[in-house]
Structure formats: C-alpha cells, structure tokens
mmCIF file of C-alpha atoms in Angstrom:
data_model
loop_
_atom_site.group_PDB
_atom_site.id
_atom_site.type_symbol
_atom_site.label_atom_id
_atom_site.label_comp_id
_atom_site.label_asym_id
_atom_site.label_seq_id
_atom_site.Cartn_x
_atom_site.Cartn_y
_atom_site.Cartn_z
ATOM 1 C CA MET M 1 42.549 61.800 -141.517
ATOM 2 C CA ASN M 2 45.670 62.862 -139.649
ATOM 3 C CA PHE M 3 46.301 66.598 -140.368
ATOM 4 C CA ALA M 4 46.913 66.759 -136.909
ATOM 5 C CA SER M 5 51.632 66.937 -136.533
ATOM 6 C CA ASP M 6 53.848 65.467 -139.176
ATOM 7 C CA ASN M 7 54.664 63.631 -135.847
ATOM 8 C CA ALA M 8 51.983 61.585 -136.483
ATOM 9 C CA GLY M 9 53.497 59.901 -139.623
ATOM 10 C CA GLY M 10 55.013 56.660 -140.042
ATOM 11 C CA VAL M 11 58.468 56.096 -141.040
ATOM 12 C CA HIS M 12 59.647 55.351 -144.053
ATOM 13 C CA PRO M 13 60.459 52.140 -145.493
ATOM 14 C CA ARG M 14 63.691 52.591 -146.801
ATOM 15 C CA ILE M 15 64.763 54.366 -142.594
ATOM 16 C CA MET M 16 62.850 51.438 -141.222
ATOM 17 C CA ALA M 17 65.646 49.055 -143.559
ATOM 18 C CA ALA M 18 68.339 50.713 -141.725
ATOM 19 C CA LEU M 19 67.137 50.215 -139.270
ATOM 20 C CA ALA M 20 67.477 46.890 -139.018
ATOM 21 C CA ALA M 21 70.573 46.690 -141.041
ATOM 22 C CA ALA M 22 72.067 48.906 -138.327
ATOM 23 C CA ASN M 23 70.433 45.790 -135.817
ATOM 24 C CA GLU M 24 73.186 43.607 -136.852
ATOM 25 C CA GLY M 25 76.222 43.120 -134.636
ATOM 26 C CA HIS M 26 77.999 44.490 -131.796
ATOM 27 C CA VAL M 27 79.582 48.267 -132.682
ATOM 28 C CA PRO M 28 81.104 50.552 -129.215
ATOM 29 C CA SER M 29 78.314 52.688 -128.208
ATOM 30 C CA TYR M 30 78.057 56.420 -127.839
ATOM 31 C CA GLY M 31 78.390 57.892 -131.495
ATOM 32 C CA GLN M 32 82.085 55.491 -131.501
ATOM 33 C CA ASP M 33 81.333 53.738 -134.536
ATOM 34 C CA SER M 34 81.385 53.676 -137.819
ATOM 35 C CA ILE M 35 77.860 54.485 -138.846
ATOM 36 C CA THR M 36 77.869 57.411 -136.824
ATOM 37 C CA ARG M 37 80.933 58.791 -138.502
ATOM 38 C CA ALA M 38 79.478 57.985 -142.092
ATOM 39 C CA ALA M 39 76.450 60.349 -141.329
ATOM 40 C CA GLN M 40 78.279 63.165 -139.546
ATOM 41 C CA ASP M 41 80.575 62.658 -142.998
ATOM 42 C CA ARG M 42 77.417 63.519 -144.999
ATOM 43 C CA LEU M 43 76.271 66.147 -143.405
ATOM 44 C CA ARG M 44 79.342 67.916 -143.166
ATOM 45 C CA GLU M 45 79.672 67.305 -146.935
ATOM 46 C CA LEU M 46 76.104 68.826 -147.716
ATOM 47 C CA PHE M 47 76.708 71.480 -145.653
ATOM 48 C CA ASP M 48 79.441 72.285 -147.157
ATOM 49 C CA ALA M 49 81.229 72.699 -144.165
ATOM 50 C CA PRO M 50 83.928 70.169 -143.644
ATOM 51 C CA GLU M 51 84.973 71.568 -140.167
ATOM 52 C CA ALA M 52 81.277 71.208 -138.943
ATOM 53 C CA ALA M 53 80.273 69.865 -135.119
ATOM 54 C CA VAL M 54 78.008 66.876 -135.970
ATOM 55 C CA HIS M 55 75.991 65.785 -133.307
ATOM 56 C CA PHE M 56 73.251 63.320 -132.995
ATOM 57 C CA VAL M 57 69.869 63.777 -130.406
ATOM 58 C CA ALA M 58 66.524 61.991 -130.393
ATOM 59 C CA SER M 59 63.861 64.998 -129.560
ATOM 60 C CA GLY M 60 63.917 68.464 -131.352
ATOM 61 C CA THR M 61 63.749 70.199 -128.008
ATOM 62 C CA ALA M 62 67.007 68.437 -126.842
ATOM 63 C CA ALA M 63 68.278 69.644 -130.422
ATOM 64 C CA ASN M 64 66.919 73.746 -129.650
ATOM 65 C CA ALA M 65 67.650 73.706 -125.621
ATOM 66 C CA LEU M 66 71.041 72.270 -126.012
ATOM 67 C CA SER M 67 72.271 74.790 -128.763
ATOM 68 C CA LEU M 68 71.020 77.843 -126.783
ATOM 69 C CA SER M 69 72.980 76.896 -124.461
ATOM 70 C CA LEU M 70 76.414 76.636 -126.453
ATOM 71 C CA LEU M 71 74.804 80.255 -127.481
ATOM 72 C CA ALA M 72 73.119 81.334 -124.085
ATOM 73 C CA PRO M 73 74.812 82.026 -119.878
ATOM 74 C CA GLY M 74 72.143 81.765 -117.318
ATOM 75 C CA TRP M 75 72.492 85.876 -117.578
ATOM 76 C CA GLY M 76 71.978 86.060 -121.209
ATOM 77 C CA LYS M 77 68.202 86.865 -123.222
ATOM 78 C CA VAL M 78 67.652 84.584 -126.808
ATOM 79 C CA PHE M 79 65.456 87.420 -128.598
ATOM 80 C CA CYS M 80 62.560 84.694 -130.282
ATOM 81 C CA HIS M 81 59.609 84.885 -132.598
ATOM 82 C CA ALA M 82 56.450 85.320 -129.836
ATOM 83 C CA ASP M 83 55.002 82.108 -131.446
ATOM 84 C CA ALA M 84 58.255 79.823 -131.907
ATOM 85 C CA HIS M 85 58.153 76.044 -130.422
ATOM 86 C CA VAL M 86 61.484 76.976 -128.164
ATOM 87 C CA GLN M 87 58.464 80.018 -126.833
ATOM 88 C CA THR M 88 55.500 77.900 -126.991
ATOM 89 C CA SER M 89 55.884 73.910 -127.086
ATOM 90 C CA GLU M 90 58.996 73.651 -125.124
ATOM 91 C CA THR M 91 58.809 73.807 -121.140
ATOM 92 C CA GLY M 92 60.972 76.129 -120.249
ATOM 93 C CA ALA M 93 63.248 73.423 -121.589
ATOM 94 C CA PRO M 94 66.030 76.379 -122.823
ATOM 95 C CA GLU M 95 65.579 78.303 -120.260
ATOM 96 C CA PHE M 96 66.537 75.205 -118.438
ATOM 97 C CA MET M 97 70.041 74.263 -120.624
ATOM 98 C CA THR M 98 71.030 77.648 -120.470
ATOM 99 C CA GLY M 99 70.842 77.757 -116.559
ATOM 100 C CA GLY M 100 68.073 80.412 -116.646
ATOM 101 C CA ALA M 101 68.352 81.898 -119.922
ATOM 102 C CA LYS M 102 65.198 85.021 -120.902
ATOM 103 C CA LEU M 103 63.580 84.339 -124.058
ATOM 104 C CA VAL M 104 62.894 87.837 -124.941
ATOM 105 C CA PRO M 105 59.892 87.666 -127.593
ATOM 106 C CA VAL M 106 59.224 89.539 -130.862
ATOM 107 C CA PRO M 107 55.994 89.635 -132.595
ATOM 108 C CA GLY M 108 56.084 89.113 -136.491
ATOM 109 C CA ALA M 109 52.957 87.630 -139.413
ATOM 110 C CA GLY M 110 53.568 84.632 -140.807
ATOM 111 C CA GLY M 111 55.675 83.360 -137.625
ATOM 112 C CA LYS M 112 58.540 85.604 -139.113
ATOM 113 C CA ILE M 113 60.482 87.934 -136.820
ATOM 114 C CA THR M 114 61.835 90.863 -139.229
ATOM 115 C CA PRO M 115 65.185 92.881 -139.010
ATOM 116 C CA GLU M 116 62.833 96.027 -137.857
ATOM 117 C CA ALA M 117 61.183 94.125 -135.592
ATOM 118 C CA LEU M 118 64.263 92.542 -134.118
ATOM 119 C CA ALA M 119 65.852 95.931 -134.686
ATOM 120 C CA GLU M 120 63.425 97.955 -132.082
ATOM 121 C CA ALA M 121 62.960 94.353 -130.039
ATOM 122 C CA LEU M 122 66.901 95.289 -129.232
ATOM 123 C CA VAL M 123 65.831 99.301 -128.483
ATOM 124 C CA VAL M 124 62.832 97.545 -125.826
ATOM 125 C CA HIS M 125 64.270 95.146 -124.552
ATOM 126 C CA GLY M 126 68.329 95.272 -125.964
ATOM 127 C CA ARG M 127 69.493 97.075 -122.813
ATOM 128 C CA ASP M 128 73.430 95.169 -121.864
ATOM 129 C CA SER M 129 74.388 95.180 -118.510
ATOM 130 C CA VAL M 130 74.504 93.596 -115.005
ATOM 131 C CA HIS M 131 71.152 94.609 -113.949
ATOM 132 C CA ALA M 132 69.126 93.122 -117.598
ATOM 133 C CA GLY M 133 71.172 90.836 -118.062
ATOM 134 C CA ARG M 134 73.602 89.692 -121.558
ATOM 135 C CA ASN M 135 71.782 90.382 -125.008
ATOM 136 C CA ALA M 136 73.376 86.365 -125.971
ATOM 137 C CA ALA M 137 70.868 84.704 -129.339
ATOM 138 C CA LEU M 138 68.696 85.018 -132.100
ATOM 139 C CA THR M 139 66.937 81.784 -132.221
ATOM 140 C CA LEU M 140 64.668 81.856 -136.260
ATOM 141 C CA THR M 141 62.858 78.964 -137.101
ATOM 142 C CA ASN M 142 62.789 77.413 -140.753
ATOM 143 C CA ALA M 143 60.653 76.601 -141.924
ATOM 144 C CA THR M 144 58.379 78.938 -139.041
ATOM 145 C CA GLU M 145 55.448 77.573 -137.197
ATOM 146 C CA TRP M 146 53.275 79.275 -139.292
ATOM 147 C CA GLY M 147 54.314 77.241 -142.155
ATOM 148 C CA THR M 148 56.164 80.536 -143.946
ATOM 149 C CA VAL M 149 60.106 79.967 -145.010
ATOM 150 C CA TYR M 150 62.831 82.715 -144.213
ATOM 151 C CA THR M 151 64.747 82.596 -147.503
ATOM 152 C CA PRO M 152 68.791 83.276 -147.309
ATOM 153 C CA ASP M 153 68.390 86.593 -148.224
ATOM 154 C CA GLU M 154 65.960 87.124 -144.756
ATOM 155 C CA VAL M 155 68.573 84.556 -142.804
ATOM 156 C CA ASP M 156 71.341 87.530 -143.863
ATOM 157 C CA ALA M 157 69.614 90.394 -143.452
ATOM 158 C CA LEU M 158 68.770 88.837 -139.934
ATOM 159 C CA ALA M 159 72.008 87.949 -139.236
ATOM 160 C CA ALA M 160 73.298 91.188 -139.407
ATOM 161 C CA VAL M 161 70.768 93.238 -137.047
ATOM 162 C CA ALA M 162 72.201 90.580 -134.735
ATOM 163 C CA ARG M 163 75.950 90.182 -135.439
ATOM 164 C CA ASP M 164 75.754 94.058 -134.366
ATOM 165 C CA ALA M 165 74.154 93.673 -131.331
ATOM 166 C CA GLY M 166 76.015 90.435 -130.321
ATOM 167 C CA LEU M 167 73.406 87.874 -130.490
ATOM 168 C CA GLY M 168 75.067 84.287 -132.022
ATOM 169 C CA LEU M 169 72.048 83.124 -134.159
ATOM 170 C CA HIS M 170 70.766 79.512 -134.092
ATOM 171 C CA MET M 171 68.089 77.763 -136.346
ATOM 172 C CA ASP M 172 65.069 75.162 -135.489
ATOM 173 C CA GLY M 173 65.225 74.052 -138.295
ATOM 174 C CA ALA M 174 62.174 70.920 -137.689
ATOM 175 C CA ARG M 175 60.853 71.591 -140.732
ATOM 176 C CA PHE M 176 63.744 73.012 -142.184
ATOM 177 C CA ALA M 177 63.472 69.950 -144.811
ATOM 178 C CA ASN M 178 60.411 71.168 -145.534
ATOM 179 C CA ALA M 179 62.199 74.494 -145.982
ATOM 180 C CA LEU M 180 65.078 73.706 -147.799
ATOM 181 C CA ALA M 181 62.448 71.915 -150.740
ATOM 182 C CA GLY M 182 60.985 74.896 -151.850
ATOM 183 C CA LEU M 183 63.512 77.058 -152.295
ATOM 184 C CA ASP M 184 66.265 76.506 -155.258
ATOM 185 C CA VAL M 185 69.324 77.387 -152.551
ATOM 186 C CA ALA M 186 71.838 74.963 -151.284
ATOM 187 C CA PRO M 187 71.538 74.604 -147.871
ATOM 188 C CA ALA M 188 74.633 76.026 -146.843
ATOM 189 C CA ASP M 189 73.282 79.100 -148.610
ATOM 190 C CA LEU M 190 69.909 78.786 -146.126
ATOM 191 C CA THR M 191 72.649 78.291 -142.776
ATOM 192 C CA TRP M 192 76.277 79.349 -142.340
ATOM 193 C CA ARG M 193 76.912 80.898 -144.984
ATOM 194 C CA ALA M 194 74.260 83.197 -144.579
ATOM 195 C CA GLY M 195 75.188 83.860 -140.925
ATOM 196 C CA VAL M 196 73.635 80.690 -139.025
ATOM 197 C CA ASP M 197 75.662 79.658 -136.465
ATOM 198 C CA ILE M 198 74.253 76.282 -135.306
ATOM 199 C CA LEU M 199 71.407 74.153 -136.542
ATOM 200 C CA SER M 200 68.795 71.851 -135.457
ATOM 201 C CA LEU M 201 67.961 70.023 -138.210
ATOM 202 C CA GLY M 202 64.868 67.786 -137.624
ATOM 203 C CA GLY M 203 64.528 64.324 -139.435
ATOM 204 C CA THR M 204 61.806 63.404 -137.026
ATOM 205 C CA LYS M 205 58.618 65.081 -138.763
ATOM 206 C CA ASP M 206 60.351 64.151 -141.886
ATOM 207 C CA GLY M 207 59.869 60.037 -142.634
ATOM 208 C CA CYS M 208 62.455 58.928 -140.032
ATOM 209 C CA MET M 209 61.696 57.142 -136.201
ATOM 210 C CA GLY M 210 63.275 59.624 -133.862
ATOM 211 C CA VAL M 211 66.619 61.711 -134.770
ATOM 212 C CA GLU M 212 67.942 65.534 -134.952
ATOM 213 C CA ALA M 213 70.547 66.601 -135.593
ATOM 214 C CA VAL M 214 72.727 69.370 -134.464
ATOM 215 C CA LEU M 215 75.340 71.302 -136.756
ATOM 216 C CA ILE M 216 77.898 73.680 -135.399
ATOM 217 C CA PHE M 217 79.748 75.895 -137.617
ATOM 218 C CA ASP M 218 82.343 76.909 -135.204
ATOM 219 C CA PRO M 219 83.848 73.823 -133.468
ATOM 220 C CA ALA M 220 85.187 75.023 -131.072
ATOM 221 C CA LYS M 221 82.118 74.331 -129.267
ATOM 222 C CA SER M 222 81.991 70.704 -130.414
ATOM 223 C CA GLU M 223 83.438 69.758 -126.167
ATOM 224 C CA GLU M 224 81.617 71.562 -124.964
ATOM 225 C CA PHE M 225 78.052 70.433 -126.365
ATOM 226 C CA GLU M 226 79.119 66.744 -125.610
ATOM 227 C CA PHE M 227 79.249 67.535 -122.121
ATOM 228 C CA ARG M 228 75.581 69.409 -121.964
ATOM 229 C CA ARG M 229 74.050 66.686 -123.605
ATOM 230 C CA LYS M 230 75.060 63.600 -121.988
ATOM 231 C CA ARG M 231 74.555 65.837 -118.460
ATOM 232 C CA ALA M 232 71.348 66.602 -119.647
ATOM 233 C CA GLY M 233 70.340 62.492 -120.448
ATOM 234 C CA ALA M 234 70.609 63.210 -124.436
ATOM 235 C CA LEU M 235 73.256 61.103 -125.547
ATOM 236 C CA VAL M 236 71.490 58.054 -126.751
ATOM 237 C CA SER M 237 74.212 54.655 -126.160
ATOM 238 C CA LYS M 238 72.967 52.894 -129.412
ATOM 239 C CA HIS M 239 73.694 55.597 -131.193
ATOM 240 C CA ARG M 240 74.236 53.500 -134.433
ATOM 241 C CA TYR M 241 70.071 54.033 -134.585
ATOM 242 C CA LEU M 242 69.944 57.315 -134.521
ATOM 243 C CA ALA M 243 72.991 57.512 -136.813
ATOM 244 C CA ALA M 244 71.646 54.874 -139.343
ATOM 245 C CA GLN M 245 68.480 56.899 -140.239
ATOM 246 C CA VAL M 246 70.306 59.801 -141.175
ATOM 247 C CA LEU M 247 72.639 58.353 -144.113
ATOM 248 C CA ALA M 248 69.236 56.524 -145.296
ATOM 249 C CA TRP M 249 67.194 59.551 -144.659
ATOM 250 C CA LEU M 250 70.083 61.783 -146.760
ATOM 251 C CA GLU M 251 70.854 58.744 -149.892
ATOM 252 C CA GLY M 252 69.183 59.694 -153.237
ATOM 253 C CA ASP M 253 68.600 63.039 -151.592
ATOM 254 C CA LEU M 254 64.899 61.182 -149.987
ATOM 255 C CA TRP M 255 65.356 64.123 -147.508
ATOM 256 C CA LEU M 256 63.974 66.057 -150.058
ATOM 257 C CA GLN M 257 61.844 63.861 -151.825
ATOM 258 C CA LEU M 258 59.458 63.319 -148.731
ATOM 259 C CA ALA M 259 59.490 67.026 -147.882
ATOM 260 C CA ARG M 260 58.259 67.629 -151.706
ATOM 261 C CA HIS M 261 55.657 66.023 -151.469
ATOM 262 C CA ALA M 262 54.224 66.953 -148.056
ATOM 263 C CA ASN M 263 54.294 70.395 -148.995
ATOM 264 C CA ALA M 264 52.821 69.313 -152.320
ATOM 265 C CA MET M 265 49.804 67.626 -150.566
ATOM 266 C CA ALA M 266 49.256 71.029 -148.575
ATOM 267 C CA HIS M 267 49.407 72.727 -151.175
ATOM 268 C CA GLU M 268 46.594 70.949 -152.980
ATOM 269 C CA LEU M 269 44.911 70.908 -149.263
ATOM 270 C CA ALA M 270 44.902 74.551 -150.120
ATOM 271 C CA LEU M 271 43.854 74.927 -153.117
ATOM 272 C CA GLY M 272 40.772 72.478 -152.322
ATOM 273 C CA LEU M 273 39.841 74.553 -149.065
ATOM 274 C CA ALA M 274 39.384 77.726 -150.723
ATOM 275 C CA ARG M 275 36.897 76.454 -153.426
ATOM 276 C CA LEU M 276 34.527 75.669 -149.946
ATOM 277 C CA PRO M 277 31.923 78.546 -149.201
ATOM 278 C CA GLY M 278 32.910 80.581 -146.297
ATOM 279 C CA VAL M 279 36.570 78.978 -145.834
ATOM 280 C CA ARG M 280 39.563 81.710 -145.489
ATOM 281 C CA ILE M 281 42.994 80.234 -146.049
ATOM 282 C CA ASP M 282 44.826 82.995 -143.685
ATOM 283 C CA GLN M 283 48.649 82.077 -144.454
ATOM 284 C CA ARG M 284 50.108 81.444 -147.853
ATOM 285 C CA VAL M 285 51.752 77.472 -148.296
ATOM 286 C CA GLU M 286 55.482 77.738 -148.185
ATOM 287 C CA SER M 287 55.686 74.608 -146.969
ATOM 288 C CA ASN M 288 53.269 71.123 -145.741
ATOM 289 C CA ALA M 289 51.107 72.925 -143.591
ATOM 290 C CA VAL M 290 47.803 75.217 -144.667
ATOM 291 C CA PHE M 291 45.668 78.142 -142.117
ATOM 292 C CA ALA M 292 42.719 78.322 -142.593
ATOM 293 C CA THR M 293 39.477 80.359 -141.350
ATOM 294 C CA ILE M 294 36.769 78.204 -140.820
ATOM 295 C CA PRO M 295 32.652 78.271 -140.549
ATOM 296 C CA ALA M 296 31.926 76.107 -137.228
ATOM 297 C CA ASP M 297 29.177 74.005 -139.266
ATOM 298 C CA LEU M 298 32.156 72.983 -141.243
ATOM 299 C CA HIS M 299 33.999 72.718 -138.233
ATOM 300 C CA ARG M 300 31.807 70.253 -136.573
ATOM 301 C CA ARG M 301 31.409 68.111 -139.800
ATOM 302 C CA ALA M 302 34.849 67.294 -140.439
ATOM 303 C CA CYS M 303 35.551 66.710 -136.384
ATOM 304 C CA ALA M 304 32.368 63.927 -137.416
ATOM 305 C CA GLY M 305 33.579 62.737 -140.409
ATOM 306 C CA GLY M 306 36.887 61.454 -138.964
ATOM 307 C CA LEU M 307 39.225 64.538 -139.566
ATOM 308 C CA CYS M 308 41.973 65.096 -137.307
ATOM 309 C CA TYR M 309 43.473 68.654 -137.158
ATOM 310 C CA HIS M 310 44.614 71.846 -134.664
ATOM 311 C CA LEU M 311 42.586 74.348 -133.927
ATOM 312 C CA TRP M 312 44.853 76.960 -134.280
ATOM 313 C CA PRO M 313 45.867 79.385 -131.917
ATOM 314 C CA HIS M 314 45.925 76.572 -129.566
ATOM 315 C CA SER M 315 44.299 78.694 -127.120
ATOM 316 C CA GLN M 316 41.868 78.903 -129.415
ATOM 317 C CA LYS M 317 38.196 76.999 -128.203
ATOM 318 C CA ALA M 318 35.592 76.452 -130.447
ATOM 319 C CA GLU M 319 31.915 78.096 -129.537
ATOM 320 C CA ASP M 320 29.001 78.604 -130.258
ATOM 321 C CA ASP M 321 28.377 79.390 -134.170
ATOM 322 C CA GLU M 322 31.721 81.590 -134.640
ATOM 323 C CA PRO M 323 33.991 80.724 -137.267
ATOM 324 C CA VAL M 324 36.706 78.710 -136.439
ATOM 325 C CA GLY M 325 40.768 78.590 -136.674
ATOM 326 C CA VAL M 326 43.068 75.729 -138.262
ATOM 327 C CA ARG M 327 46.007 73.924 -138.438
ATOM 328 C CA LEU M 328 46.027 71.042 -141.295
ATOM 329 C CA VAL M 329 49.519 69.471 -141.513
ATOM 330 C CA CYS M 330 50.259 67.093 -144.629
ATOM 331 C CA GLY M 331 53.806 64.697 -143.879
ATOM 332 C CA TRP M 332 55.845 62.940 -146.400
ATOM 333 C CA ASP M 333 53.151 59.844 -145.810
ATOM 334 C CA THR M 334 49.931 62.116 -146.887
ATOM 335 C CA ARG M 335 48.163 60.437 -150.081
ATOM 336 C CA LEU M 336 46.092 62.970 -152.504
ATOM 337 C CA GLU M 337 43.100 60.250 -151.742
ATOM 338 C CA ASP M 338 43.929 61.598 -147.824
ATOM 339 C CA VAL M 339 43.674 65.188 -148.941
ATOM 340 C CA THR M 340 40.291 64.462 -151.322
ATOM 341 C CA GLY M 341 39.046 62.847 -148.145
ATOM 342 C CA ALA M 342 39.302 65.826 -145.773
ATOM 343 C CA LEU M 343 37.224 67.675 -148.308
ATOM 344 C CA GLN M 344 34.772 65.340 -148.725
ATOM 345 C CA ALA M 345 34.866 65.385 -144.592
ATOM 346 C CA LEU M 346 34.335 69.338 -144.735
ATOM 347 C CA ALA M 347 32.098 70.005 -147.838
#
C-alpha cells in the first residue's frame, strides 16, 4: 500500500512495449532519429503550437532548471511559490543552471500564488537594479505541490502581472496531465494561450519510465537550450528511448486516461478518509494527491499495517499524541483495492 509518491509506480505496459519496439536495430543518436522527430511533432500538434521547440530530458529537475536558465541570468530573480519543487527539492539546481539566479519564495494557500501575492512580492523584492538584481522569471507548478490546479484564467491573470514586471513565465508540469484531466480545456489553453513561455511536461509520474518534455513556445531559445542541456550532462545519447515513451504515452490520449484514473482514486481515498473519526481533509482534492490531518493513533496503526505515505510538510515530526499532517498520492496503477486497504489500515 504505497501512497508515498506517484514516482513509486511502475511503467504502463503500452509504454514498456513501445520501449521494446524501439529496441530494434541501429538509429542515429542524440535525438537525430525518426522516433524523436515523431514525438516532437505529436507534441506540437497536441499543443497547437507548430513553431514550438520540443526537447526531451530524463528528469523533472533537469527540465525545470534548464528551462529557467533560458529565462534568468545569474543576476536574475525567479519568483516561485514557497513550497514549489524548485525551491524545496532540487538542491539548488535552478540556481546552479542559471549561474546564480536568486529564487524568491512567494506565500500562498494551497500551493498557489495569487496575482495579489505576486504583486506584493514584486513591491518587496522586485527592485530591479545593479544592486538588487534583475526581475527575470515567474515559475508556477501545475498541479501544485498541494495538489491544487491553476485554471487558464488564473494562469492568464498571473501572466499579466509577470509581463508588466518583465518576467518570463515557466510552468513546472510534473503533474500537468493530472491538472489537465480535471479541466475541460485544451493543453494550449493552460499554457501558451494563457501566457506560458516554457513548459516542463512530466511523463515520469504518469506511467512513463523516465521522460520529461520541455516545450519552448519561443523557438528562438531552442539552440541555447540544446547547448545548455549538453553542458549539463542531460543530453541522452540513446534518445529514441525517451521519445518512444512519449509517443506511446500520448497515443489515444493514454496520458489523460492514466491521470484521470489517478485523480479518481485520490477522490475515493479522500471520501473514505473523511468518514474516519478525527480525520480532517486539509485541501480540496483537485488532482491525484490527498492531504489530511489524522490522529496520532491512526498514524501509528497505519504505519504498523504497512501503509506508506509522507508526513506533510516534510519537516514535520510525529511526536507524542499530536495529530499529524499527511500526504497520500495516487498513481496510474493505484487500484480500488489499494484504496480500500489503506482505509482499513487507518480504521
């Protein structure tokens, strides 16, 4: 019963089959093969962005850090949510890849930045000078670290504030499929039409073995990305294995089917948790994660029963008989019986 992370799940059989099929013969390396070109074209078609540059990397940290390096110089400032993955979980990779850019955390309930909070942060931290640095970028996470989802209108409103301040807009879409699955919109509506300049599109958490796509909606920045990716050691030589995953993931909207299933399992889990005595659901479930506060005895019983999840926030310690905050994440391969088992372990 592993609800610790959607990284813990396996690879979808169709994606594994695509990897096996790509394993035949010899093809050009470093992305010069027909499978990579086909995957790039499919993403351009899906996002209705025929001019976009599309590049693949093997990790979300590489996707985020390299993307931000296109928007922020070493003397730049990147505004992000205080709980954003780039701020809490990437060991300074964005700062390293940009050559020293400063991350400026912005507070916000449920992992989301509001236009008002961004405007206030720009007043407090946004002095643009040789002494204070240059305002360079805003990065949004969708779905957020709290499982919430930005709508196109919310992204558009933040993009307007960002543009007025001279900020480029990056979106960390490690769980973009989960965000999109709950919204009746096209991928373009949640990205470039709403003002996003660069998207890190995650496949790893949604049934792939390990692949992230970077969509650069201004293709003029593409060559610089290629040099930066190689210099960072993030250019995979046998590139076809990244691209093959993407093609299978997108075929027949598999990516959205998997995300919808994960989201549905999270809703089932939240409904069950809400019925348990002393449990409080702390965040509206909008994607594939459930955040709750549970009594200490339930926490101890769940751990003893083999249920895996994270305390949330990570810095929290389960001490004495104080209630604890927890995060449970569902994946594409979470089964209804897994949810039932988790609830039984907590009951």
